[in-house]
Structures are given as structure tokens and as C-alpha cells.
């Protein structure tokens, strides 16, 4: 291992932690501000791509044994089912509701059904972006 590889690996670990923390914050603020699931998913994707570039595909695949095509498909399914779920209550497609709940550590917290939709969008974005990057990297 070269000296600059050690430095690159150390900086990557810190950068990935910062990127993931910021992405999760963007994700949870999404039901009050536009783009929570999409931009949060892109942030998480960028952290994963940085890990793939630094550590290599084999090491990251051992660390995160996930098929990202399946992640994208599950994300789209969650997003569509969340939108269609409003039909069960006689509401228009993609209608949302919210409520306040007392959570053990967080206290009184607002939870919205838009968070479930954002989860689907984030998973779809993460799965798609990482699959595209990995497909490009395999084309040599």
C-alpha cells in the first residue's frame, strides 16, 4: 500500500461519515422542504460511490452485500404503493397526512406519510445511481 493510499483511505472514512450524516438530515427534512428523498438518496449514493472508488468494488461488496438493482425496484414499489395507499381512504393519489407522536428519545415528534414516500424515492435513487456507476466501472 502506498503512503497516499493510507491518507486517502483515512480521509474517505471521515468524508463518508460527514456525507452520510448530512444526507440523513436532508432526508428527514424532506417532508417540510422539497426534495428530501431525492437529494438524501443522491447524498447517500455519493458516499457509496466514494467508498467504491477508494476501497474497491470487492471490499465494499463484502462490507455491503446488497444488489442495488433490487434496492431500486423496492424503492419504486414503496413509492407507488404509498401513493396508491391513499385510495384506501378515499383520498386522491399521493395524498398525505401527519400526526404527532411521543417517541422515547426524541420526545414529541411529527411523523408524516410523506416520509414513507421519501424512503421509496431515496431507495430508488440510491439503487439506480450506484447501479449506473458500477455498470460504467465494469465497462473497460
PDB file of N, CA and C in Angstrom, residues 67-128:
ATOM      1  N   UNK A  67     -27.715  -6.104  -3.583  1.00  0.00           N
ATOM      2  CA  UNK A  67     -27.919  -5.937  -5.013  1.00  0.00           C
ATOM      3  C   UNK A  67     -28.677  -4.616  -5.204  1.00  0.00           C
ATOM      4  N   UNK A  68     -28.015  -3.629  -5.760  1.00  0.00           N
ATOM      5  CA  UNK A  68     -28.605  -2.300  -5.858  1.00  0.00           C
ATOM      6  C   UNK A  68     -29.744  -2.222  -6.879  1.00  0.00           C
ATOM      7  N   UNK A  69     -29.820  -3.172  -7.804  1.00  0.00           N
ATOM      8  CA  UNK A  69     -30.979  -3.223  -8.700  1.00  0.00           C
ATOM      9  C   UNK A  69     -32.234  -3.566  -7.898  1.00  0.00           C
ATOM     10  N   UNK A  70     -32.092  -4.472  -6.951  1.00  0.00           N
ATOM     11  CA  UNK A  70     -33.218  -4.830  -6.082  1.00  0.00           C
ATOM     12  C   UNK A  70     -33.604  -3.655  -5.199  1.00  0.00           C
ATOM     13  N   UNK A  71     -32.612  -2.923  -4.703  1.00  0.00           N
ATOM     14  CA  UNK A  71     -32.891  -1.738  -3.879  1.00  0.00           C
ATOM     15  C   UNK A  71     -33.715  -0.729  -4.673  1.00  0.00           C
ATOM     16  N   UNK A  72     -33.352  -0.508  -5.936  1.00  0.00           N
ATOM     17  CA  UNK A  72     -34.099   0.427  -6.779  1.00  0.00           C
ATOM     18  C   UNK A  72     -35.530  -0.058  -7.000  1.00  0.00           C
ATOM     19  N   UNK A  73     -35.694  -1.339  -7.270  1.00  0.00           N
ATOM     20  CA  UNK A  73     -37.033  -1.888  -7.505  1.00  0.00           C
ATOM     21  C   UNK A  73     -37.906  -1.790  -6.254  1.00  0.00           C
ATOM     22  N   UNK A  74     -37.341  -2.094  -5.096  1.00  0.00           N
ATOM     23  CA  UNK A  74     -38.094  -1.991  -3.837  1.00  0.00           C
ATOM     24  C   UNK A  74     -38.473  -0.535  -3.570  1.00  0.00           C
ATOM     25  N   UNK A  75     -37.574   0.384  -3.867  1.00  0.00           N
ATOM     26  CA  UNK A  75     -37.860   1.801  -3.684  1.00  0.00           C
ATOM     27  C   UNK A  75     -39.012   2.281  -4.542  1.00  0.00           C
ATOM     28  N   UNK A  76     -39.017   1.892  -5.801  1.00  0.00           N
ATOM     29  CA  UNK A  76     -40.120   2.278  -6.691  1.00  0.00           C
ATOM     30  C   UNK A  76     -41.426   1.663  -6.202  1.00  0.00           C
ATOM     31  N   UNK A  77     -41.368   0.417  -5.752  1.00  0.00           N
ATOM     32  CA  UNK A  77     -42.570  -0.252  -5.251  1.00  0.00           C
ATOM     33  C   UNK A  77     -43.123   0.461  -4.014  1.00  0.00           C
ATOM     34  N   UNK A  78     -42.251   0.845  -3.092  1.00  0.00           N
ATOM     35  CA  UNK A  78     -42.688   1.567  -1.897  1.00  0.00           C
ATOM     36  C   UNK A  78     -43.321   2.905  -2.272  1.00  0.00           C
ATOM     37  N   UNK A  79     -42.691   3.624  -3.189  1.00  0.00           N
ATOM     38  CA  UNK A  79     -43.212   4.936  -3.594  1.00  0.00           C
ATOM     39  C   UNK A  79     -44.589   4.802  -4.251  1.00  0.00           C
ATOM     40  N   UNK A  80     -44.740   3.838  -5.128  1.00  0.00           N
ATOM     41  CA  UNK A  80     -46.024   3.659  -5.815  1.00  0.00           C
ATOM     42  C   UNK A  80     -47.101   3.193  -4.842  1.00  0.00           C
ATOM     43  N   UNK A  81     -46.767   2.247  -3.972  1.00  0.00           N
ATOM     44  CA  UNK A  81     -47.753   1.756  -3.012  1.00  0.00           C
ATOM     45  C   UNK A  81     -48.157   2.829  -2.003  1.00  0.00           C
ATOM     46  N   UNK A  82     -47.222   3.698  -1.647  1.00  0.00           N
ATOM     47  CA  UNK A  82     -47.560   4.804  -0.742  1.00  0.00           C
ATOM     48  C   UNK A  82     -48.558   5.740  -1.404  1.00  0.00           C
ATOM     49  N   UNK A  83     -48.326   6.050  -2.667  1.00  0.00           N
ATOM     50  CA  UNK A  83     -49.261   6.911  -3.388  1.00  0.00           C
ATOM     51  C   UNK A  83     -50.615   6.264  -3.565  1.00  0.00           C
ATOM     52  N   UNK A  84     -50.607   4.976  -3.905  1.00  0.00           N
ATOM     53  CA  UNK A  84     -51.867   4.261  -4.121  1.00  0.00           C
ATOM     54  C   UNK A  84     -52.580   3.968  -2.807  1.00  0.00           C
ATOM     55  N   UNK A  85     -51.846   3.951  -1.706  1.00  0.00           N
ATOM     56  CA  UNK A  85     -52.450   3.691  -0.404  1.00  0.00           C
ATOM     57  C   UNK A  85     -53.491   4.716  -0.013  1.00  0.00           C
ATOM     58  N   UNK A  86     -53.395   5.902  -0.567  1.00  0.00           N
ATOM     59  CA  UNK A  86     -54.386   6.935  -0.262  1.00  0.00           C
ATOM     60  C   UNK A  86     -55.768   6.563  -0.798  1.00  0.00           C
ATOM     61  N   UNK A  87     -55.824   5.694  -1.817  1.00  0.00           N
ATOM     62  CA  UNK A  87     -57.113   5.239  -2.348  1.00  0.00           C
ATOM     63  C   UNK A  87     -57.912   4.468  -1.300  1.00  0.00           C
ATOM     64  N   UNK A  88     -57.210   3.808  -0.378  1.00  0.00           N
ATOM     65  CA  UNK A  88     -57.896   3.047   0.674  1.00  0.00           C
ATOM     66  C   UNK A  88     -58.730   3.951   1.579  1.00  0.00           C
ATOM     67  N   UNK A  89     -58.346   5.223   1.640  1.00  0.00           N
ATOM     68  CA  UNK A  89     -59.042   6.180   2.497  1.00  0.00           C
ATOM     69  C   UNK A  89     -59.908   7.146   1.694  1.00  0.00           C
ATOM     70  N   UNK A  90     -60.098   6.842   0.403  1.00  0.00           N
ATOM     71  CA  UNK A  90     -60.930   7.686  -0.447  1.00  0.00           C
ATOM     72  C   UNK A  90     -60.307   9.035  -0.765  1.00  0.00           C
ATOM     73  N   UNK A  91     -58.997   9.123  -0.683  1.00  0.00           N
ATOM     74  CA  UNK A  91     -58.285  10.379  -0.955  1.00  0.00           C
ATOM     75  C   UNK A  91     -57.613  10.285  -2.329  1.00  0.00           C
ATOM     76  N   UNK A  92     -57.287  11.426  -2.936  1.00  0.00           N
ATOM     77  CA  UNK A  92     -56.591  11.401  -4.232  1.00  0.00           C
ATOM     78  C   UNK A  92     -55.196  10.778  -4.120  1.00  0.00           C
ATOM     79  N   UNK A  93     -54.686  10.342  -5.274  1.00  0.00           N
ATOM     80  CA  UNK A  93     -53.353   9.734  -5.355  1.00  0.00           C
ATOM     81  C   UNK A  93     -52.314  10.666  -4.733  1.00  0.00           C
ATOM     82  N   UNK A  94     -51.424  10.109  -3.936  1.00  0.00           N
ATOM     83  CA  UNK A  94     -50.325  10.807  -3.254  1.00  0.00           C
ATOM     84  C   UNK A  94     -50.788  11.798  -2.179  1.00  0.00           C
ATOM     85  N   UNK A  95     -51.990  11.648  -1.669  1.00  0.00           N
ATOM     86  CA  UNK A  95     -52.405  12.486  -0.540  1.00  0.00           C
ATOM     87  C   UNK A  95     -51.608  12.055   0.687  1.00  0.00           C
ATOM     88  N   UNK A  96     -51.374  12.989   1.575  1.00  0.00           N
ATOM     89  CA  UNK A  96     -50.606  12.647   2.771  1.00  0.00           C
ATOM     90  C   UNK A  96     -51.315  13.146   4.017  1.00  0.00           C
ATOM     91  N   UNK A  97     -50.886  12.611   5.131  1.00  0.00           N
ATOM     92  CA  UNK A  97     -51.371  13.056   6.428  1.00  0.00           C
ATOM     93  C   UNK A  97     -50.201  13.021   7.404  1.00  0.00           C
ATOM     94  N   UNK A  98     -50.400  13.623   8.551  1.00  0.00           N
ATOM     95  CA  UNK A  98     -49.335  13.625   9.551  1.00  0.00           C
ATOM     96  C   UNK A  98     -49.960  13.600  10.941  1.00  0.00           C
ATOM     97  N   UNK A  99     -49.122  13.303  11.895  1.00  0.00           N
ATOM     98  CA  UNK A  99     -49.557  13.297  13.285  1.00  0.00           C
ATOM     99  C   UNK A  99     -48.364  13.499  14.195  1.00  0.00           C
ATOM    100  N   UNK A 100     -48.635  13.794  15.442  1.00  0.00           N
ATOM    101  CA  UNK A 100     -47.573  13.980  16.428  1.00  0.00           C
ATOM    102  C   UNK A 100     -47.547  12.771  17.342  1.00  0.00           C
ATOM    103  N   UNK A 101     -46.351  12.241  17.574  1.00  0.00           N
ATOM    104  CA  UNK A 101     -46.187  11.038  18.379  1.00  0.00           C
ATOM    105  C   UNK A 101     -45.111  11.271  19.430  1.00  0.00           C
ATOM    106  N   UNK A 102     -45.269  10.639  20.562  1.00  0.00           N
ATOM    107  CA  UNK A 102     -44.292  10.714  21.646  1.00  0.00           C
ATOM    108  C   UNK A 102     -43.310   9.553  21.467  1.00  0.00           C
ATOM    109  N   UNK A 103     -42.089   9.863  21.062  1.00  0.00           N
ATOM    110  CA  UNK A 103     -41.065   8.847  20.841  1.00  0.00           C
ATOM    111  C   UNK A 103     -40.101   8.824  22.025  1.00  0.00           C
ATOM    112  N   UNK A 104     -39.553   7.654  22.359  1.00  0.00           N
ATOM    113  CA  UNK A 104     -38.740   7.519  23.581  1.00  0.00           C
ATOM    114  C   UNK A 104     -37.594   8.524  23.721  1.00  0.00           C
ATOM    115  N   UNK A 105     -36.765   8.666  22.724  1.00  0.00           N
ATOM    116  CA  UNK A 105     -35.594   9.550  22.854  1.00  0.00           C
ATOM    117  C   UNK A 105     -35.888  10.947  22.321  1.00  0.00           C
ATOM    118  N   UNK A 106     -36.652  11.033  21.249  1.00  0.00           N
ATOM    119  CA  UNK A 106     -36.894  12.297  20.562  1.00  0.00           C
ATOM    120  C   UNK A 106     -38.013  13.131  21.177  1.00  0.00           C
ATOM    121  N   UNK A 107     -38.854  12.526  22.010  1.00  0.00           N
ATOM    122  CA  UNK A 107     -39.972  13.263  22.588  1.00  0.00           C
ATOM    123  C   UNK A 107     -41.090  13.403  21.577  1.00  0.00           C
ATOM    124  N   UNK A 108     -41.834  14.517  21.648  1.00  0.00           N
ATOM    125  CA  UNK A 108     -42.951  14.747  20.736  1.00  0.00           C
ATOM    126  C   UNK A 108     -42.409  15.064  19.347  1.00  0.00           C
ATOM    127  N   UNK A 109     -42.746  14.196  18.386  1.00  0.00           N
ATOM    128  CA  UNK A 109     -42.189  14.296  17.043  1.00  0.00           C
ATOM    129  C   UNK A 109     -43.309  14.184  16.015  1.00  0.00           C
ATOM    130  N   UNK A 110     -43.211  14.996  14.978  1.00  0.00           N
ATOM    131  CA  UNK A 110     -44.168  14.920  13.882  1.00  0.00           C
ATOM    132  C   UNK A 110     -43.715  13.845  12.906  1.00  0.00           C
ATOM    133  N   UNK A 111     -44.621  12.950  12.554  1.00  0.00           N
ATOM    134  CA  UNK A 111     -44.353  11.937  11.541  1.00  0.00           C
ATOM    135  C   UNK A 111     -45.398  12.079  10.446  1.00  0.00           C
ATOM    136  N   UNK A 112     -44.944  12.056   9.201  1.00  0.00           N
ATOM    137  CA  UNK A 112     -45.841  12.229   8.059  1.00  0.00           C
ATOM    138  C   UNK A 112     -45.728  11.032   7.127  1.00  0.00           C
ATOM    139  N   UNK A 113     -46.816  10.754   6.415  1.00  0.00           N
ATOM    140  CA  UNK A 113     -46.776   9.669   5.440  1.00  0.00           C
ATOM    141  C   UNK A 113     -45.851  10.007   4.272  1.00  0.00           C
ATOM    142  N   UNK A 114     -45.548  11.283   4.089  1.00  0.00           N
ATOM    143  CA  UNK A 114     -44.597  11.680   3.042  1.00  0.00           C
ATOM    144  C   UNK A 114     -43.215  11.091   3.304  1.00  0.00           C
ATOM    145  N   UNK A 115     -42.919  10.789   4.561  1.00  0.00           N
ATOM    146  CA  UNK A 115     -41.632  10.180   4.904  1.00  0.00           C
ATOM    147  C   UNK A 115     -41.520   8.780   4.305  1.00  0.00           C
ATOM    148  N   UNK A 116     -42.631   8.055   4.263  1.00  0.00           N
ATOM    149  CA  UNK A 116     -42.614   6.723   3.651  1.00  0.00           C
ATOM    150  C   UNK A 116     -42.373   6.849   2.143  1.00  0.00           C
ATOM    151  N   UNK A 117     -43.045   7.804   1.513  1.00  0.00           N
ATOM    152  CA  UNK A 117     -42.830   8.053   0.091  1.00  0.00           C
ATOM    153  C   UNK A 117     -41.385   8.454  -0.169  1.00  0.00           C
ATOM    154  N   UNK A 118     -40.846   9.350   0.661  1.00  0.00           N
ATOM    155  CA  UNK A 118     -39.451   9.776   0.525  1.00  0.00           C
ATOM    156  C   UNK A 118     -38.494   8.601   0.692  1.00  0.00           C
ATOM    157  N   UNK A 119     -38.833   7.650   1.547  1.00  0.00           N
ATOM    158  CA  UNK A 119     -37.999   6.459   1.703  1.00  0.00           C
ATOM    159  C   UNK A 119     -37.954   5.672   0.400  1.00  0.00           C
ATOM    160  N   UNK A 120     -39.101   5.519  -0.248  1.00  0.00           N
ATOM    161  CA  UNK A 120     -39.135   4.841  -1.534  1.00  0.00           C
ATOM    162  C   UNK A 120     -38.328   5.566  -2.593  1.00  0.00           C
ATOM    163  N   UNK A 121     -38.468   6.882  -2.643  1.00  0.00           N
ATOM    164  CA  UNK A 121     -37.707   7.679  -3.612  1.00  0.00           C
ATOM    165  C   UNK A 121     -36.213   7.557  -3.340  1.00  0.00           C
ATOM    166  N   UNK A 122     -35.819   7.645  -2.071  1.00  0.00           N
ATOM    167  CA  UNK A 122     -34.398   7.550  -1.719  1.00  0.00           C
ATOM    168  C   UNK A 122     -33.833   6.192  -2.121  1.00  0.00           C
ATOM    169  N   UNK A 123     -34.550   5.124  -1.833  1.00  0.00           N
ATOM    170  CA  UNK A 123     -34.071   3.794  -2.210  1.00  0.00           C
ATOM    171  C   UNK A 123     -33.965   3.653  -3.726  1.00  0.00           C
ATOM    172  N   UNK A 124     -34.935   4.205  -4.460  1.00  0.00           N
ATOM    173  CA  UNK A 124     -34.888   4.151  -5.920  1.00  0.00           C
ATOM    174  C   UNK A 124     -33.680   4.918  -6.459  1.00  0.00           C
ATOM    175  N   UNK A 125     -33.412   6.076  -5.884  1.00  0.00           N
ATOM    176  CA  UNK A 125     -32.269   6.888  -6.330  1.00  0.00           C
ATOM    177  C   UNK A 125     -30.956   6.204  -5.982  1.00  0.00           C
ATOM    178  N   UNK A 126     -30.843   5.688  -4.764  1.00  0.00           N
ATOM    179  CA  UNK A 126     -29.608   5.005  -4.353  1.00  0.00           C
ATOM    180  C   UNK A 126     -29.354   3.797  -5.252  1.00  0.00           C
ATOM    181  N   UNK A 127     -30.378   2.972  -5.426  1.00  0.00           N
ATOM    182  CA  UNK A 127     -30.217   1.784  -6.264  1.00  0.00           C
ATOM    183  C   UNK A 127     -29.859   2.112  -7.694  1.00  0.00           C
ATOM    184  N   UNK A 128     -30.533   3.098  -8.274  1.00  0.00           N
ATOM    185  CA  UNK A 128     -30.266   3.475  -9.664  1.00  0.00           C
ATOM    186  C   UNK A 128     -28.885   4.084  -9.839  1.00  0.00           C
TER     187      UNK A 128
END
